[in-house]
PDB file of C-alpha atoms in Angstrom:
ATOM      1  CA  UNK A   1     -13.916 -33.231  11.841  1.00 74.00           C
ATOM      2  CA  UNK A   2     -12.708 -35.820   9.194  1.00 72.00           C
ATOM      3  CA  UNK A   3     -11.740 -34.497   6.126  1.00 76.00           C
ATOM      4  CA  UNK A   4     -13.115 -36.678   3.030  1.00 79.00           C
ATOM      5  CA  UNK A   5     -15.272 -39.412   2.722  1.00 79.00           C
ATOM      6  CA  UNK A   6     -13.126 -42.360   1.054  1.00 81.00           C
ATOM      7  CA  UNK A   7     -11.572 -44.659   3.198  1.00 79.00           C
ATOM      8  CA  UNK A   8      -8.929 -42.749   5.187  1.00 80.00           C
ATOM      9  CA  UNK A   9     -11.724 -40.064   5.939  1.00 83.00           C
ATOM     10  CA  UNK A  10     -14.799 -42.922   6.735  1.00 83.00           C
ATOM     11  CA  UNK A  11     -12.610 -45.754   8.999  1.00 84.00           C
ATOM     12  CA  UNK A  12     -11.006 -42.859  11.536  1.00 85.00           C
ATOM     13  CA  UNK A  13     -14.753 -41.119  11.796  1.00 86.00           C
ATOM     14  CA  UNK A  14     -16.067 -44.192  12.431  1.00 86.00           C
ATOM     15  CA  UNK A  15     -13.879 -45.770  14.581  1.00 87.00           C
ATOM     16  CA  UNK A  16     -14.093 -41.905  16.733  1.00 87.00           C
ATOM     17  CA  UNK A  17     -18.242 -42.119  16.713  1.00 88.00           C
ATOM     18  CA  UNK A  18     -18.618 -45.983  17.534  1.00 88.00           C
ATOM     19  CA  UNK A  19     -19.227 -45.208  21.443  1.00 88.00           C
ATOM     20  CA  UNK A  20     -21.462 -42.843  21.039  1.00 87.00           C
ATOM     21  CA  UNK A  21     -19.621 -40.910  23.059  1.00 90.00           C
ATOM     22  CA  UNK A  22     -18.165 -38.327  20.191  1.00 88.00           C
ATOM     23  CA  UNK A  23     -19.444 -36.310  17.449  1.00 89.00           C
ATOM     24  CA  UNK A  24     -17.718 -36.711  14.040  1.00 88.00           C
ATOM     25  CA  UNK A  25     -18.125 -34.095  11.171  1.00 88.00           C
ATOM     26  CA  UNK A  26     -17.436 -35.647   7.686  1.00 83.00           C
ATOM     27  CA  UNK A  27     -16.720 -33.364   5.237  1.00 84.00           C
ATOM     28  CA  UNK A  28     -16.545 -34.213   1.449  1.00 83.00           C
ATOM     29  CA  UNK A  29     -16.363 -32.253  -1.615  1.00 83.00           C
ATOM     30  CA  UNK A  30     -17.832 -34.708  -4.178  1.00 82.00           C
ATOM     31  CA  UNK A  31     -21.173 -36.518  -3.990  1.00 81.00           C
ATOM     32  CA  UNK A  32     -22.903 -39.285  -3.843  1.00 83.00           C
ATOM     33  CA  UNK A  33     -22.030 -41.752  -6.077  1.00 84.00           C
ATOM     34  CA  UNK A  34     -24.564 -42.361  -8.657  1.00 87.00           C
ATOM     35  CA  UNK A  35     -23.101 -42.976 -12.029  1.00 88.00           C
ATOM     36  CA  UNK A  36     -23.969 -46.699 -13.163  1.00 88.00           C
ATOM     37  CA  UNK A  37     -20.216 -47.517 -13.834  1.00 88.00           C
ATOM     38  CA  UNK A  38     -19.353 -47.414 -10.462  1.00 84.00           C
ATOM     39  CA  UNK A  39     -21.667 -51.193  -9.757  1.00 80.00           C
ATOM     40  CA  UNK A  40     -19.645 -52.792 -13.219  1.00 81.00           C
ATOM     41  CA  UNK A  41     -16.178 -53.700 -12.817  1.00 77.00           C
ATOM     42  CA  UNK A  42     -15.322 -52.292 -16.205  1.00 81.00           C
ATOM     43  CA  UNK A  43     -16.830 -49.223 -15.414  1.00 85.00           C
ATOM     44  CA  UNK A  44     -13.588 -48.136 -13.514  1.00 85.00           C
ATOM     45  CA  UNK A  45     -12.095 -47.413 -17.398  1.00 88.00           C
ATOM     46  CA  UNK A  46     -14.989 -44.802 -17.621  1.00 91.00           C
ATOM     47  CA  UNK A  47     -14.618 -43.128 -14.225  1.00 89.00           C
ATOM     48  CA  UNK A  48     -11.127 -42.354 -14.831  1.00 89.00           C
ATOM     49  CA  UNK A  49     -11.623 -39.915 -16.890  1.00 90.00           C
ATOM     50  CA  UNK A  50     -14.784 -38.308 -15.502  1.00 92.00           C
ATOM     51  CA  UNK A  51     -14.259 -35.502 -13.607  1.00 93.00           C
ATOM     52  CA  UNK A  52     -17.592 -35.694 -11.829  1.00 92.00           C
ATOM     53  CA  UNK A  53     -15.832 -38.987 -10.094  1.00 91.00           C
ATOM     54  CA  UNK A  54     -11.897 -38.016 -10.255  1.00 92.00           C
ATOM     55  CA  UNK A  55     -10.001 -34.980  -9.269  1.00 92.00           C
ATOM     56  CA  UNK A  56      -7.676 -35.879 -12.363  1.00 93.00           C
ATOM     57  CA  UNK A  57      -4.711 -34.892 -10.480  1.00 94.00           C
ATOM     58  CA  UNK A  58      -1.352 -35.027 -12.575  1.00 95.00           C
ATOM     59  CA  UNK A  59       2.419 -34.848 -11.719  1.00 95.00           C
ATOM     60  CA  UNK A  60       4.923 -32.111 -12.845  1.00 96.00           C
ATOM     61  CA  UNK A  61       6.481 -33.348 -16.249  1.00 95.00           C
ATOM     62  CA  UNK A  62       8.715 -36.189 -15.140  1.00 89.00           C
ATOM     63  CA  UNK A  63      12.063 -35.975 -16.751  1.00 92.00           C
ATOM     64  CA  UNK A  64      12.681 -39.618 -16.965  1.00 92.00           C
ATOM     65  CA  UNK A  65       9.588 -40.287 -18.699  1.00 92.00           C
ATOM     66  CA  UNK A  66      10.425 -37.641 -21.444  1.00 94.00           C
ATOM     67  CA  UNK A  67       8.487 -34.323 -19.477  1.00 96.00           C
ATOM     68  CA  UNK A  68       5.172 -36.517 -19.829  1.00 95.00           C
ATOM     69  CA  UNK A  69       2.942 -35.855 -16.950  1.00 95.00           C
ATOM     70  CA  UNK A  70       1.471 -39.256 -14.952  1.00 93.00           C
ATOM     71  CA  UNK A  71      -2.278 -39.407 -14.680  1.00 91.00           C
ATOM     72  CA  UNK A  72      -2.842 -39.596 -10.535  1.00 92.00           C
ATOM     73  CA  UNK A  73      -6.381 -41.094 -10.157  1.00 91.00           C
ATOM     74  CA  UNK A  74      -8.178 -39.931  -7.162  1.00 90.00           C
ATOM     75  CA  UNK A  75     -11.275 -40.574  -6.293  1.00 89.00           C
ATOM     76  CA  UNK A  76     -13.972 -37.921  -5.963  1.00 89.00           C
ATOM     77  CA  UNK A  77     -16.959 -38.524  -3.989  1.00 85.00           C
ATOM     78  CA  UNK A  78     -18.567 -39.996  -0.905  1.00 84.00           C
ATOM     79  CA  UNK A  79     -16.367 -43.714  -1.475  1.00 83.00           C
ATOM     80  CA  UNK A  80     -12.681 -41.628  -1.791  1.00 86.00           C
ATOM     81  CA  UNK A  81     -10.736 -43.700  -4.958  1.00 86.00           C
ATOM     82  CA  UNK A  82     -12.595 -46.832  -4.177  1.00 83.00           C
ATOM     83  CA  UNK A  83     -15.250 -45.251  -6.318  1.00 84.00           C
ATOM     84  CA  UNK A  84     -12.797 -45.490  -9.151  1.00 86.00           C
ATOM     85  CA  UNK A  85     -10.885 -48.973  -8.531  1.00 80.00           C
ATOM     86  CA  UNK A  86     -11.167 -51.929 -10.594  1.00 72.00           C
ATOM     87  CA  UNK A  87     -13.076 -54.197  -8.313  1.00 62.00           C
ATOM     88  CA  UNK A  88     -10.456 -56.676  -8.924  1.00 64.00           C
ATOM     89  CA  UNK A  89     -10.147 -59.648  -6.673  1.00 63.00           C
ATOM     90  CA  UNK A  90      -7.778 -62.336  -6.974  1.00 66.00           C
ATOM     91  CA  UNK A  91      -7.760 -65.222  -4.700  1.00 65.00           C
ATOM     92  CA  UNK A  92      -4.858 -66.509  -2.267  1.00 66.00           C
ATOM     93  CA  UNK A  93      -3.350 -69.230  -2.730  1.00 72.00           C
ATOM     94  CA  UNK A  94      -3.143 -72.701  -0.104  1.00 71.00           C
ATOM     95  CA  UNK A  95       0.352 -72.814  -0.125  1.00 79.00           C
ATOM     96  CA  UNK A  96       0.674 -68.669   0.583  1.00 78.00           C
ATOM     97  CA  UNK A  97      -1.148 -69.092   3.266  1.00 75.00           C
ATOM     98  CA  UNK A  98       0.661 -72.361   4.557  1.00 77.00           C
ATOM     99  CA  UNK A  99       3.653 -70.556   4.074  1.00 82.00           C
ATOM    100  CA  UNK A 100       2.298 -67.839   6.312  1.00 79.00           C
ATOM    101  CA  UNK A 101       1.698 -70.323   9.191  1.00 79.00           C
ATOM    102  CA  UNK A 102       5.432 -71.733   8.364  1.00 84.00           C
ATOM    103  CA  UNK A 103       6.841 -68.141   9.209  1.00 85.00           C
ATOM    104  CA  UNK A 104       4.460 -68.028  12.753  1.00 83.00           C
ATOM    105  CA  UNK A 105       1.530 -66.713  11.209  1.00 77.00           C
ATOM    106  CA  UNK A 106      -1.554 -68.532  13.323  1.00 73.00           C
ATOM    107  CA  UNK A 107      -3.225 -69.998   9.638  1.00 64.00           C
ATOM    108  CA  UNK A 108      -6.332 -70.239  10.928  1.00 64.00           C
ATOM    109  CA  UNK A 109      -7.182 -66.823  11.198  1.00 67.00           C
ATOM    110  CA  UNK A 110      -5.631 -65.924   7.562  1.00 64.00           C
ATOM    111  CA  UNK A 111      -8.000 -68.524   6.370  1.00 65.00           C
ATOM    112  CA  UNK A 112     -11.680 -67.023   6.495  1.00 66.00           C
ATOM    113  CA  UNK A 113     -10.241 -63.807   4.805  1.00 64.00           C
ATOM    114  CA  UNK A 114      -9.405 -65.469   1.907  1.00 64.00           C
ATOM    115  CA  UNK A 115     -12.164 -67.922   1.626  1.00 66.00           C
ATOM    116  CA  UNK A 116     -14.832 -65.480   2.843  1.00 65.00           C
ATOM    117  CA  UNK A 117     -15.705 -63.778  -0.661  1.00 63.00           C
ATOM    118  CA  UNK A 118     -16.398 -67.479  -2.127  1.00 63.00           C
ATOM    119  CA  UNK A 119     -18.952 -67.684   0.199  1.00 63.00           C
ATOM    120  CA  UNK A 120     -20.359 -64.455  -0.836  1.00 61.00           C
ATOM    121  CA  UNK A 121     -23.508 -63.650  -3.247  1.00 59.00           C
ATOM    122  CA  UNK A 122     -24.866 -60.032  -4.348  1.00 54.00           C
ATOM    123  CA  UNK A 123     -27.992 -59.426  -2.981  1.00 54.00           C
ATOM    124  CA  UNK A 124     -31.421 -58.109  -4.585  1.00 54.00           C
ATOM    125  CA  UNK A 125     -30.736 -55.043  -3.089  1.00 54.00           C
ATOM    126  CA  UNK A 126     -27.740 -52.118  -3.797  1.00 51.00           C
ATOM    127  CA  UNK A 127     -24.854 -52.840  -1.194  1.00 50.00           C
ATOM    128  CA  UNK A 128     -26.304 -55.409   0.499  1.00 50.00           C
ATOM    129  CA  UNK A 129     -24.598 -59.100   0.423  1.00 49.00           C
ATOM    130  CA  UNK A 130     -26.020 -62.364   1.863  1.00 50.00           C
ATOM    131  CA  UNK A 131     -23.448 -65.590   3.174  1.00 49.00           C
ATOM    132  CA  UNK A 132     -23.802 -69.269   1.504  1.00 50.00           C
ATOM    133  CA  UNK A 133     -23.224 -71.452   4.636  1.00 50.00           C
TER     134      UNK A 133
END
């Protein structure tokens, strides 16, 4: 049984089911994730404060921050708190990842990761993306 369907509930059920060899339970207490914000990378401003999409978890009032509780996003929802990020991506840089290589890093595998999404284009289709070559 994994508990929860974002990302630390999905990879180990997956990784446990691959062989076919094992049946994996995945339990989650949200739903599906249909609200339109989710596909808009502004949206993420809207589903943090929807409690369809976040459990809108809080701390105990934090002393140093004059007893003000901290908002604690967490995502709600087939997707975990990836439902609820900003979709942000920002792009490494040549020298980071000659630097890498400097320090015994083999460069050309750190390479495709960060040129990969460049090659990348959104698809006709929901969750579905095609490669440029």
């Amino acid at each position: 049984m994994s508990p929860g369907g974002g990302t630390a509930g999905c990879v180990p059920a997956n990784r446990l089911s691959e062989d076919g060899r094992h049946l994996v339970l995945l339990v989650e207490d949200g739903g599906a994730p249909k609200s339109m914000w989710i596909d808009i990378p502004a949206g993420f401003s809207k589903l943090l404060v929807d409690p369809v999409y976040n459990w809108r978890f809080t701390s105990e009032p934090e002393p140093a921050t004059y007893d003000r509780q901290i908002s604690i996003p967490r995502g709600k929802g087939l997707g975990g708190s990836t439902l609820i990020n900003g979709m942000i991506w920002v792009r490494g840089q040549a020298r980071d990842v000659g630097q890498w290589a400097q320090k015994g890093a083999p460069a050309a595998m750190a390479r495709p990761s960060i040129t990969m999404p460049e090659r990348q284009i959104w698809a006709p289709t929901r969750w579905q993306w095609l490669t440029r070559r």
